[in-house]
Amino acid sequence: MHENPSSDTQISRRSFLRRGGLAAVFVALVGEGYAMLRSLVPNVLYERPKQVKVGRPQDFEEGGTFLEDYNLFVFKEKGAIYTISSVCTHLGCNVKLHLLPKPRTVELGGKRVSESFEFACPCHGSLFHSDGSVLKGPAPKALPRFHVALSPKDGQLVVDTGRQVDTEFRLTLSA
Amino acid sequence: MNIVKAWIRSFAPANRKEASDSIVDNLLLHWFPNKVFRRSYAFSYSFWLGTIAMSLFVIMAVTGVILMFLYIPSVERAYWTMKDIDYVVSYGWLLRGVHRMAAHFMVAVVFFHLVRTFYTAAYRSSPKMVRADRRVNWIIGNALLILTLALSYTGYLLPWDQLAYWALIIGANVAQSTPVIGDTIKELLIGGTEIGQSALLRFYILHCIALPLLLTVGFVFHMWRIRKDGGLACVDSAVEGSGEITTEPASDKSYLLLGAPAETRYTVTTSAFLHPKNFIQGNPHVVKRVLWVFTGTLALTVLFACLLKMPLEAPANPAVAPNPAKAPWYFLWLQELIADTTVRIGSLTLNGGFIGGVLIPTVCVLALAAWPYLDRSPPQAIGVWFHRSRWLQNAVFTLVVLAILALIYVAAFLRGPNWILYPPGVPWPLEPPIL
């Protein structure tokens, strides 16, 4: 029995080849486009390592020290070390540590404490408490703190800027 | 002598016929229409803002290519090649000054061009205009404004001074603050996770190749659409208000008359709009005007480049942001919005970078693009400055423009160190002690 080639369920050889050809062109163009776009997303980053050695704890003074190479504040308080990032959580400017004219009593993390400094961002006016939490301004969250450990090899502090920790984190130095 | 004549003949037509022929014969003149509606030509209607913007772009394309020979897009050397351009290269200061001044002017002129188009309702077409739709050209124009701003932004990143570095930090983080796709966009823009060599190279290529190419294509499209839409919108208003007149046959038109005896005197009934006195020749009038506007624009740009100080801040320093760190004037309203629009609803916090830096500008652009489709004013309003029927939308538009200018004023003059608001006249305090 001979079927009508122009019936709804059948397509002609010419039409099939035309559609196949168009589909191939489409796939090729999309593929090329994707390849070009994807090549612009780096697979290897030639950037600084996330873990950095910042010096021996005994070289830090009591209080805060700003490490400008790492955009990092290192605090040494009563034999314990912690860090606060200087990169504003709003849009990434570098906050500065401002000493207050006189200490003020504030509630931080449910405790009443006295603070003698704050962090201020020059770009859009965010202010942070001495523990890094937001005081006012457009910053959406607290300044991050990073994990600190002692290098067993040379006794230097190793800060891991890829690993955030909470405000309770302290590296206690053995006396 | 004849060889020279053959080349320049079309630029100096001896009569109307030669003028019309020249439009067809000469590639450069083919850009222009043969006949132009007289009012389109008037400074009082369009303020020639489009021609001025085009002139500024040409000035920047030429000075930009020269600057490309003098500048090296490397984080170590970019800043010092800028110093060389300013102090060592012969006339380098002039080239950079003209390029920079033209960029500032272009942002302003393209914006005024948009304002002019809005107030004259030139973004729509009269139903009497066949196959015309200026709304398409309005959207192309919006895209050209965005491209102009993108070119300005990528341009002031290249000196790799403090302004450049911190603008790049803030720009990249605004992109990153977009939910879901933010991280990908940032990585694609700066070629990594930190601002460095790959970011500079990407923005250099965007500034020197990708964006100028897009702008050129958009500009050509913009010009072509003007021709397709029947010229400037004041043509529509003339067509709308035009009655019929009966006149003598025009001397420069052909009429097809079958079977009329040779000595018959006849008259022509036509639209009053089409009367020859309403039109001027594209060549030489429009050609001359473009050349004059270009010359004047160049002269003013050079003058201002000589008069105004050209800033170059300290070399990029990732450790210290300037205090206060301020964007160029045309982005200050965005900087002010970014600083004010962080939203806290319960435990949910939306970064002002996203609200003020992405959401509000996107809404503004979409509203702008959609406006002609929502404008219900009568066709008589098209091509008329401040038509009565559009008073409400003109008022709304004016308020938005004034709000933007007010934000720029606040950010430029009232924001002191740490972005604190100081009323006019109150001196900024010395900075608190810094650790």
Coordinates of C-alpha atoms in Angstrom, one line a residue:
Chain A
M1 CA 0.0 0.0 0.0
H2 CA 1.3 3.4 -1.0
E3 CA 1.3 6.2 1.6
N4 CA 0.9 9.8 0.8
P5 CA 4.3 11.4 1.6
S6 CA 2.7 14.8 2.4
S7 CA 0.5 13.4 5.2
D8 CA 0.8 15.0 8.6
T9 CA 2.9 12.3 10.2
Q10 CA 5.5 12.2 7.5
I11 CA 8.1 14.7 6.4
S12 CA 9.8 14.7 3.1
R13 CA 13.5 13.8 2.8
R14 CA 14.2 17.4 1.7
S15 CA 12.4 18.9 4.7
F16 CA 14.1 16.5 7.1
L17 CA 17.5 17.4 5.8
R18 CA 16.7 21.1 5.9
R19 CA 15.6 20.9 9.5
G20 CA 18.5 18.7 10.4
G21 CA 20.9 21.2 8.8
L22 CA 19.3 24.1 10.6
A23 CA 19.5 22.3 13.9
A24 CA 23.2 21.5 13.3
V25 CA 23.9 25.2 12.6
F26 CA 22.0 26.2 15.7
V27 CA 23.9 23.7 17.9
A28 CA 27.2 24.7 16.4
L29 CA 26.5 28.5 17.1
V30 CA 25.3 27.9 20.6
G31 CA 28.2 25.7 21.3
E32 CA 30.7 28.2 19.9
G33 CA 29.0 30.9 22.0
Y34 CA 29.2 28.8 25.1
A35 CA 32.8 28.0 24.5
M36 CA 33.8 31.6 24.1
L37 CA 31.9 32.7 27.2
R38 CA 33.1 29.7 29.3
S39 CA 36.7 30.5 28.3
L40 CA 36.4 33.8 30.1
V41 CA 35.6 32.1 33.4
P42 CA 39.1 31.2 34.8
N43 CA 39.8 27.6 35.8
V44 CA 43.0 28.6 37.7
L45 CA 43.3 31.7 39.7
Y46 CA 46.7 33.3 40.0
E47 CA 45.8 35.0 43.2
R48 CA 47.2 35.1 46.7
P49 CA 46.7 32.0 48.8
K50 CA 43.8 32.0 51.2
Q51 CA 46.1 30.9 54.1
V52 CA 48.7 33.5 55.0
K53 CA 51.4 33.7 57.7
V54 CA 51.3 37.0 59.4
G55 CA 54.1 36.8 62.0
R56 CA 54.8 35.4 65.5
P57 CA 52.2 36.2 68.2
Q58 CA 54.9 37.8 70.5
D59 CA 55.6 40.4 67.8
F60 CA 52.1 41.8 68.0
E61 CA 51.3 44.5 70.5
E62 CA 48.4 44.1 73.0
G63 CA 45.3 45.5 71.2
G64 CA 44.7 45.8 67.5
T65 CA 47.2 45.8 64.5
F66 CA 46.2 46.5 60.9
L67 CA 48.0 44.3 58.4
E68 CA 47.6 46.3 55.2
D69 CA 48.9 43.5 52.9
Y70 CA 46.0 41.3 54.0
N71 CA 43.2 43.8 54.8
L72 CA 43.1 42.3 58.2
F73 CA 43.0 43.5 61.9
V74 CA 44.8 41.1 64.3
F75 CA 43.8 41.6 67.9
K76 CA 45.8 40.4 70.9
E77 CA 43.8 40.5 74.1
K78 CA 44.9 38.8 77.4
G79 CA 46.9 36.1 75.7
A80 CA 44.3 35.3 73.1
I81 CA 44.4 36.1 69.3
Y82 CA 41.5 36.8 66.9
T83 CA 41.1 38.6 63.6
I84 CA 38.6 40.9 62.0
S85 CA 38.5 41.6 58.3
S86 CA 38.8 45.2 57.2
V87 CA 36.7 44.6 54.1
C88 CA 33.3 46.2 54.5
T89 CA 30.4 43.8 54.0
H90 CA 28.5 46.5 52.1
L91 CA 30.6 46.9 49.0
G92 CA 34.1 46.0 49.9
C93 CA 35.9 49.2 50.8
N94 CA 38.5 49.1 53.5
V95 CA 37.2 50.1 57.0
K96 CA 39.4 52.1 59.3
L97 CA 39.7 51.7 63.1
H98 CA 38.7 54.9 64.8
L99 CA 39.6 55.4 68.5
L100 CA 36.6 56.9 70.3
P101 CA 37.2 60.1 72.3
K102 CA 36.1 58.2 75.4
P103 CA 35.0 54.6 75.9
R104 CA 31.3 53.8 75.7
T105 CA 29.2 51.0 77.2
V106 CA 27.3 49.0 74.6
E107 CA 25.5 45.7 74.5
L108 CA 27.4 43.2 72.2
G109 CA 26.2 39.6 71.8
G110 CA 24.0 39.9 74.9
K111 CA 26.7 41.2 77.1
R112 CA 27.3 44.8 78.3
V113 CA 30.8 45.7 77.5
S114 CA 32.9 48.8 77.2
E115 CA 34.4 49.6 73.8
S116 CA 37.1 52.1 73.0
F117 CA 37.0 52.0 69.2
E118 CA 34.8 51.4 66.2
F119 CA 35.3 50.6 62.5
A120 CA 34.2 53.2 59.9
C121 CA 33.9 52.8 56.2
P122 CA 34.9 55.8 54.1
C123 CA 32.8 54.8 51.0
H124 CA 29.2 54.7 52.2
G125 CA 29.4 55.4 55.9
S126 CA 28.9 52.1 57.5
L127 CA 29.9 51.9 61.2
F128 CA 30.8 48.7 63.1
H129 CA 31.2 48.0 66.8
S130 CA 34.5 46.9 68.2
D131 CA 33.5 43.2 67.8
G132 CA 32.7 43.8 64.1
S133 CA 28.9 43.8 64.4
V134 CA 27.0 46.5 62.5
L135 CA 26.4 49.8 64.4
K136 CA 24.8 51.7 61.6
G137 CA 24.9 52.4 57.9
P138 CA 24.2 50.3 54.8
A139 CA 26.4 47.2 55.8
P140 CA 24.2 44.2 55.8
K141 CA 26.2 42.0 58.2
A142 CA 29.1 42.0 60.6
L143 CA 32.8 42.2 59.5
P144 CA 33.9 38.6 59.1
R145 CA 36.4 36.9 61.4
F146 CA 38.9 34.3 60.1
H147 CA 40.4 31.2 61.6
V148 CA 43.8 31.6 63.2
A149 CA 46.2 28.8 64.1
L150 CA 49.9 28.6 65.1
S151 CA 52.2 27.1 62.6
P152 CA 53.9 24.1 64.2
K153 CA 57.0 24.7 62.1
D154 CA 58.0 28.3 62.9
G155 CA 55.4 29.4 65.5
Q156 CA 53.9 32.0 63.1
L157 CA 50.2 32.9 63.1
V158 CA 48.4 31.3 60.1
V159 CA 45.2 33.1 59.1
D160 CA 42.8 31.2 56.9
T161 CA 40.9 33.9 55.0
G162 CA 38.8 31.2 53.4
R163 CA 37.4 30.0 56.7
Q164 CA 35.1 32.2 58.7
V165 CA 34.6 31.7 62.4
D166 CA 32.1 33.1 64.9
T167 CA 32.7 35.9 67.5
E168 CA 33.6 33.3 70.2
F169 CA 36.6 32.1 68.4
R170 CA 39.9 32.8 70.1
L171 CA 43.4 31.3 69.7
T172 CA 44.6 31.1 73.2
L173 CA 48.4 31.4 73.5
S174 CA 50.1 29.2 76.1
A175 CA 52.2 31.4 78.4
Chain B
M1 CA 43.0 69.6 -11.7
N2 CA 40.2 67.6 -13.1
I3 CA 41.1 64.7 -10.9
V4 CA 40.8 66.8 -7.8
K5 CA 37.6 68.3 -9.0
A6 CA 36.1 64.9 -9.6
W7 CA 36.7 64.0 -6.0
I8 CA 35.4 67.2 -4.4
R9 CA 32.7 68.1 -6.9
S10 CA 29.8 66.6 -4.9
F11 CA 30.8 68.6 -1.8
A12 CA 30.2 71.9 -3.7
P13 CA 27.1 71.4 -5.8
A14 CA 26.4 74.2 -8.3
N15 CA 22.6 73.8 -8.3
R16 CA 19.8 71.8 -6.7
K17 CA 20.1 69.0 -9.2
E18 CA 23.8 68.5 -8.5
A19 CA 23.0 68.7 -4.8
S20 CA 20.4 66.0 -5.1
D21 CA 22.6 63.8 -7.3
S22 CA 25.5 64.2 -4.8
I23 CA 23.5 62.5 -2.1
V24 CA 23.3 59.4 -4.2
D25 CA 26.8 59.6 -5.8
N26 CA 28.9 60.2 -2.7
L27 CA 29.2 57.5 0.0
L28 CA 29.8 60.1 2.8
L29 CA 26.9 62.2 1.7
H30 CA 24.6 59.2 1.3
W31 CA 24.2 59.4 5.1
F32 CA 22.2 62.6 4.7
P33 CA 18.6 63.0 3.4
N34 CA 18.2 64.9 0.1
K35 CA 15.5 67.2 1.5
V36 CA 15.2 68.2 5.2
F37 CA 12.2 69.7 6.9
R38 CA 13.3 73.2 7.8
R39 CA 12.2 73.1 11.4
S40 CA 14.3 69.9 12.0
Y41 CA 17.3 72.1 11.3
A42 CA 16.4 74.7 14.0
F43 CA 18.6 75.0 17.1
S44 CA 15.6 76.0 19.1
Y45 CA 13.9 72.7 18.4
S46 CA 16.6 70.0 18.9
F47 CA 19.5 72.0 20.4
W48 CA 21.6 69.8 18.0
L49 CA 22.3 67.6 20.9
G50 CA 22.5 64.4 18.8
T51 CA 25.0 66.0 16.5
I52 CA 27.1 67.2 19.4
A53 CA 27.1 63.8 21.0
M54 CA 28.2 62.2 17.7
S55 CA 31.0 64.8 17.4
L56 CA 32.2 64.1 21.0
F57 CA 32.2 60.3 20.2
V58 CA 34.3 61.0 17.1
I59 CA 36.7 63.2 19.1
M60 CA 37.1 60.4 21.6
A61 CA 37.6 57.7 19.0
V62 CA 40.4 59.6 17.4
T63 CA 42.2 60.8 20.7
G64 CA 41.5 57.3 22.2
V65 CA 43.4 55.5 19.4
I66 CA 46.4 57.8 20.0
L67 CA 46.2 57.2 23.7
M68 CA 46.2 53.5 23.1
F69 CA 49.7 53.8 21.7
L70 CA 50.8 55.6 24.9
Y71 CA 49.0 53.5 27.6
I72 CA 49.9 50.0 28.9
P73 CA 47.1 48.0 30.5
S74 CA 49.3 46.5 33.3
V75 CA 48.7 47.0 37.0
E76 CA 52.4 47.8 37.5
R77 CA 52.7 50.2 34.6
A78 CA 49.3 51.7 33.8
Y79 CA 49.6 54.5 36.4
W80 CA 53.1 55.4 35.3
T81 CA 52.1 55.5 31.6
M82 CA 49.4 58.0 32.7
K83 CA 52.1 60.1 34.4
D84 CA 54.1 59.9 31.2
I85 CA 51.1 61.0 29.2
D86 CA 50.6 64.0 31.5
Y87 CA 54.2 65.1 31.9
V88 CA 56.5 63.5 29.4
V89 CA 54.8 62.9 26.1
S90 CA 54.5 65.9 23.8
Y91 CA 51.0 67.2 24.0
G92 CA 50.0 64.1 26.0
W93 CA 48.2 66.2 28.6
L94 CA 46.2 67.8 25.7
L95 CA 45.2 64.4 24.3
R96 CA 44.2 63.0 27.6
G97 CA 42.5 66.3 28.6
V98 CA 40.4 66.4 25.4
H99 CA 39.5 62.7 25.7
R100 CA 38.5 63.1 29.3
M101 CA 36.6 66.4 28.8
A102 CA 34.7 64.9 25.8
A103 CA 33.7 62.0 28.0
H104 CA 32.2 64.2 30.7
F105 CA 30.5 66.4 28.0
M106 CA 29.1 63.3 26.3
V107 CA 27.4 62.0 29.4
A108 CA 25.8 65.3 29.9
V109 CA 24.8 65.9 26.3
V110 CA 23.4 62.4 25.8
F111 CA 21.3 62.9 28.9
F112 CA 20.1 66.3 27.7
H113 CA 19.3 64.6 24.4
L114 CA 17.1 62.2 26.2
V115 CA 15.4 65.0 28.2
R116 CA 14.8 66.9 25.0
T117 CA 13.2 63.8 23.3
F118 CA 11.0 63.3 26.3
Y119 CA 9.7 66.9 26.6
T120 CA 9.0 67.0 22.9
A121 CA 7.3 63.5 22.9
A122 CA 9.7 62.7 20.1
Y123 CA 9.7 59.1 21.1
R124 CA 6.4 58.4 19.3
S125 CA 5.1 58.6 15.8
S126 CA 1.9 60.1 14.4
P127 CA -0.5 57.5 13.0
K128 CA -0.3 59.5 9.7
M129 CA 3.4 58.6 9.3
V130 CA 3.5 55.5 7.2
R131 CA 5.6 52.5 8.7
A132 CA 7.1 54.8 11.3
D133 CA 7.6 53.9 15.0
R134 CA 9.9 56.1 16.9
R135 CA 9.5 54.0 20.1
V136 CA 12.1 51.6 18.6
N137 CA 14.6 54.4 18.3
W138 CA 13.8 55.6 21.8
I139 CA 14.9 52.2 23.1
I140 CA 18.0 52.2 21.0
G141 CA 18.7 55.7 22.4
N142 CA 18.3 54.4 26.0
A143 CA 20.8 51.6 25.1
L144 CA 23.2 54.3 23.8
L145 CA 22.9 56.2 27.1
I146 CA 23.8 53.1 29.0
L147 CA 26.7 52.4 26.7
T148 CA 27.9 56.0 27.2
L149 CA 27.9 55.5 31.0
A150 CA 29.6 52.1 30.6
L151 CA 32.3 53.7 28.5
S152 CA 32.8 56.4 31.1
Y153 CA 33.0 53.9 33.9
T154 CA 35.5 51.6 32.1
G155 CA 37.4 54.7 31.0
Y156 CA 38.1 56.1 34.4
L157 CA 39.2 52.6 35.7
L158 CA 42.2 52.6 33.3
P159 CA 44.5 55.1 35.1
W160 CA 44.7 52.6 37.9
D161 CA 44.7 55.3 40.5
Q162 CA 42.8 55.4 43.8
L163 CA 39.6 56.5 42.0
A164 CA 39.9 53.7 39.5
Y165 CA 40.7 51.0 42.1
W166 CA 37.9 51.7 44.5
A167 CA 35.4 52.3 41.8
L168 CA 36.3 48.9 40.5
I169 CA 36.0 47.3 44.0
I170 CA 32.5 48.9 44.5
G171 CA 31.4 48.2 41.0
A172 CA 32.4 44.5 41.2
N173 CA 30.7 44.1 44.6
V174 CA 27.5 45.9 43.3
A175 CA 27.4 43.2 40.6
Q176 CA 28.1 40.5 43.2
S177 CA 25.2 41.7 45.4
T178 CA 22.7 40.5 42.8
P179 CA 21.0 37.4 44.1
V180 CA 21.7 34.0 42.6
I181 CA 23.9 35.2 39.6
G182 CA 25.9 37.8 41.4
D183 CA 29.0 35.7 42.0
T184 CA 29.1 34.5 38.3
I185 CA 28.8 38.1 37.0
K186 CA 31.5 39.4 39.2
E187 CA 33.9 36.5 38.2
L188 CA 33.1 37.1 34.5
L189 CA 33.7 40.8 34.9
I190 CA 37.0 40.8 36.8
G191 CA 38.3 37.4 35.7
G192 CA 38.8 36.1 39.2
T193 CA 37.8 36.8 42.8
E194 CA 40.2 39.7 43.4
I195 CA 40.7 43.0 41.6
G196 CA 44.0 42.7 39.7
Q197 CA 45.6 42.3 36.3
S198 CA 42.8 40.3 34.7
A199 CA 40.2 42.9 35.8
L200 CA 42.2 45.7 34.3
L201 CA 42.7 43.8 31.0
R202 CA 39.0 43.0 30.8
F203 CA 37.9 46.6 31.4
Y204 CA 40.6 47.8 29.0
I205 CA 39.2 45.6 26.2
L206 CA 35.7 46.6 27.0
H207 CA 36.6 50.2 26.9
C208 CA 38.7 50.2 23.7
I209 CA 37.0 47.5 21.6
A210 CA 33.7 46.0 22.7
L211 CA 31.8 49.1 24.0
P212 CA 32.9 51.5 21.2
L213 CA 32.0 48.8 18.6
L214 CA 28.5 48.4 20.2
L215 CA 28.1 52.1 20.4
T216 CA 29.0 52.6 16.8
V217 CA 26.5 49.9 15.7
G218 CA 23.8 51.4 17.9
F219 CA 24.6 54.9 16.6
V220 CA 24.3 53.8 13.0
F221 CA 21.0 52.0 13.8
H222 CA 19.8 55.2 15.6
M223 CA 20.5 57.3 12.5
W224 CA 18.9 54.8 10.1
R225 CA 15.8 54.7 12.3
I226 CA 15.5 58.5 12.1
R227 CA 15.3 58.3 8.3
K228 CA 12.9 55.4 8.5
D229 CA 10.7 57.3 10.9
G230 CA 10.4 60.2 8.5
G231 CA 12.9 62.6 10.2
L232 CA 12.6 64.4 13.6
A233 CA 9.3 64.4 15.4
C234 CA 8.6 68.0 14.4
V235 CA 7.8 66.6 11.0
D236 CA 4.9 64.7 12.5
S237 CA 3.6 67.8 14.2
A238 CA 3.7 69.6 10.9
V239 CA 1.9 66.7 9.1
E240 CA -0.7 66.6 11.9
G241 CA -1.4 70.3 11.6
S242 CA -1.2 70.5 7.8
G243 CA -4.2 71.2 5.5
E244 CA -4.4 71.0 1.8
I245 CA -3.3 73.8 -0.5
T246 CA -3.6 74.4 -4.3
T247 CA -0.5 75.7 -5.9
E248 CA 1.4 76.0 -9.1
P249 CA 3.3 72.8 -10.0
A250 CA 6.7 72.8 -8.2
S251 CA 9.6 73.3 -10.6
D252 CA 11.7 70.5 -9.2
K253 CA 9.0 67.8 -9.2
S254 CA 7.8 65.6 -12.1
Y255 CA 4.1 65.1 -12.6
L256 CA 2.6 62.3 -14.8
L257 CA -0.2 63.7 -17.0
L258 CA -1.7 61.5 -19.7
G259 CA -3.4 63.1 -22.6
A260 CA -3.1 66.7 -21.5
P261 CA -2.6 69.2 -24.4
A262 CA 0.8 70.9 -24.1
E263 CA -0.6 74.4 -23.5
T264 CA -2.9 73.4 -20.6
R265 CA -2.3 75.4 -17.4
Y266 CA -2.9 73.3 -14.4
T267 CA -2.6 73.5 -10.6
V268 CA -1.7 70.9 -8.0
T269 CA -3.6 70.1 -4.8
T270 CA -1.2 68.8 -2.1
S271 CA -0.6 68.8 1.6
A272 CA 0.5 72.2 2.8
F273 CA 3.4 70.4 4.6
L274 CA 4.9 69.4 1.3
H275 CA 5.3 72.9 0.1
P276 CA 8.9 73.4 -1.2
K277 CA 9.5 76.4 1.1
N278 CA 9.3 74.0 4.1
F279 CA 12.3 72.1 3.0
I280 CA 16.0 72.7 2.5
Q281 CA 18.6 70.7 0.7
G282 CA 20.5 68.1 2.7
N283 CA 23.6 69.0 0.8
P284 CA 25.0 71.5 1.5
H285 CA 22.9 72.8 4.5
V286 CA 22.9 69.7 6.8
V287 CA 26.4 68.8 5.7
K288 CA 27.6 72.3 6.6
R289 CA 25.8 72.2 9.9
V290 CA 27.3 68.9 11.0
L291 CA 30.8 70.3 10.1
W292 CA 30.2 73.5 12.1
V293 CA 28.8 71.7 15.1
F294 CA 31.8 69.3 15.0
T295 CA 34.2 72.2 14.8
G296 CA 32.5 74.1 17.6
T297 CA 32.3 71.0 19.8
L298 CA 36.0 70.3 19.2
A299 CA 36.9 73.9 20.0
L300 CA 35.0 74.0 23.3
T301 CA 36.4 70.6 24.3
V302 CA 40.0 71.7 23.7
L303 CA 39.3 75.0 25.5
F304 CA 37.9 73.3 28.6
A305 CA 40.7 70.7 28.5
C306 CA 43.2 73.5 28.6
L307 CA 41.3 75.4 31.4
L308 CA 40.3 72.7 33.8
K309 CA 42.7 70.7 36.0
M310 CA 43.0 67.1 35.0
P311 CA 42.9 64.9 38.2
L312 CA 45.0 61.8 38.7
E313 CA 44.8 60.5 42.2
A314 CA 47.5 58.6 44.1
P315 CA 48.4 55.2 42.7
A316 CA 45.9 52.4 43.5
N317 CA 46.4 51.3 47.1
P318 CA 44.4 48.3 48.1
A319 CA 45.0 49.0 51.8
V320 CA 43.5 52.5 52.1
A321 CA 40.3 53.8 50.5
P322 CA 40.2 57.6 50.0
N323 CA 38.0 59.3 52.7
P324 CA 35.5 60.2 51.5
A325 CA 35.8 58.1 48.3
K326 CA 33.5 59.7 45.7
A327 CA 32.5 58.6 42.2
P328 CA 32.5 61.0 39.3
W329 CA 29.5 63.4 39.3
Y330 CA 27.3 61.2 37.0
F331 CA 27.5 58.2 39.3
L332 CA 27.1 60.2 42.6
W333 CA 23.4 59.7 42.7
L334 CA 23.9 56.0 42.5
Q335 CA 26.5 56.1 45.2
E336 CA 24.1 58.1 47.4
L337 CA 21.3 55.5 46.7
I338 CA 23.7 52.6 47.4
A339 CA 24.6 54.1 50.8
D340 CA 20.9 54.7 51.8
T341 CA 18.9 51.7 50.6
T342 CA 20.0 48.7 52.6
V343 CA 16.7 47.3 53.8
R344 CA 16.2 45.2 57.0
I345 CA 13.0 43.3 57.3
G346 CA 13.2 41.1 60.4
S347 CA 16.2 38.8 59.9
L348 CA 16.3 39.4 56.2
T349 CA 18.8 42.1 55.0
L350 CA 18.9 43.3 51.4
N351 CA 22.2 45.0 50.6
G352 CA 21.9 48.6 49.3
G353 CA 24.4 47.6 46.6
F354 CA 21.6 45.5 45.1
I355 CA 18.6 47.8 45.8
G356 CA 20.3 51.1 44.9
G357 CA 22.9 49.7 42.5
V358 CA 21.0 47.2 40.5
L359 CA 17.2 47.2 41.3
I360 CA 16.4 50.9 41.2
P361 CA 18.5 51.6 38.0
T362 CA 17.0 48.6 36.3
V363 CA 13.5 49.7 37.2
C364 CA 14.4 53.3 36.0
V365 CA 15.6 51.9 32.7
L366 CA 12.6 49.6 32.1
A367 CA 10.2 52.5 33.0
L368 CA 12.0 54.7 30.6
A369 CA 11.9 52.1 27.8
A370 CA 8.3 51.4 28.3
W371 CA 7.2 55.0 28.7
P372 CA 6.3 55.7 25.0
Y373 CA 4.1 52.6 25.0
L374 CA 2.1 54.0 28.0
D375 CA 2.0 57.6 26.8
R376 CA -1.7 58.2 25.9
S377 CA -1.4 61.8 24.8
P378 CA -2.9 62.8 21.4
P379 CA -0.7 62.7 18.3
Q380 CA -0.8 66.6 18.2
A381 CA 1.6 66.4 21.2
I382 CA 4.4 64.8 19.1
G383 CA 7.2 67.0 18.2
V384 CA 6.0 69.9 20.3
W385 CA 7.9 71.2 23.4
F386 CA 5.9 70.9 26.6
H387 CA 2.5 70.1 25.0
R388 CA -0.3 70.9 27.4
S389 CA -1.8 67.4 27.2
R390 CA 1.4 66.0 28.7
W391 CA 1.8 68.3 31.7
L392 CA 1.4 65.5 34.2
Q393 CA 4.0 63.1 32.7
N394 CA 6.3 66.0 32.1
A395 CA 5.9 66.9 35.8
V396 CA 6.6 63.4 36.9
F397 CA 9.7 63.1 34.6
T398 CA 10.9 66.5 35.8
L399 CA 10.6 65.4 39.5
V400 CA 12.6 62.3 38.8
V401 CA 15.3 64.3 37.0
L402 CA 15.4 66.8 39.9
A403 CA 15.6 64.0 42.4
I404 CA 18.6 62.6 40.6
L405 CA 20.2 66.1 40.6
A406 CA 19.4 66.5 44.3
L407 CA 21.1 63.2 45.1
I408 CA 24.1 64.3 43.1
Y409 CA 24.2 67.6 45.0
V410 CA 24.0 65.8 48.4
A411 CA 26.7 63.3 47.5
A412 CA 29.0 65.9 46.0
F413 CA 28.8 68.7 48.5
L414 CA 27.2 67.5 51.8
R415 CA 29.0 64.1 52.3
G416 CA 32.2 64.4 54.3
P417 CA 34.6 61.9 55.7
N418 CA 33.0 58.5 56.4
W419 CA 30.1 59.6 54.2
I420 CA 28.7 61.7 57.1
L421 CA 26.1 64.3 56.2
Y422 CA 27.4 67.9 56.9
P423 CA 25.0 70.8 56.2
P424 CA 26.3 73.5 53.8
G425 CA 28.9 75.7 55.4
V426 CA 29.7 73.3 58.2
P427 CA 33.4 72.5 58.0
W428 CA 34.4 68.9 57.8
P429 CA 36.2 67.7 61.0
L430 CA 39.7 66.4 61.0
E431 CA 39.6 62.7 60.8
P432 CA 39.4 60.8 64.1
P433 CA 42.7 59.1 64.9
I434 CA 43.4 56.1 62.7
L435 CA 45.1 52.9 63.8

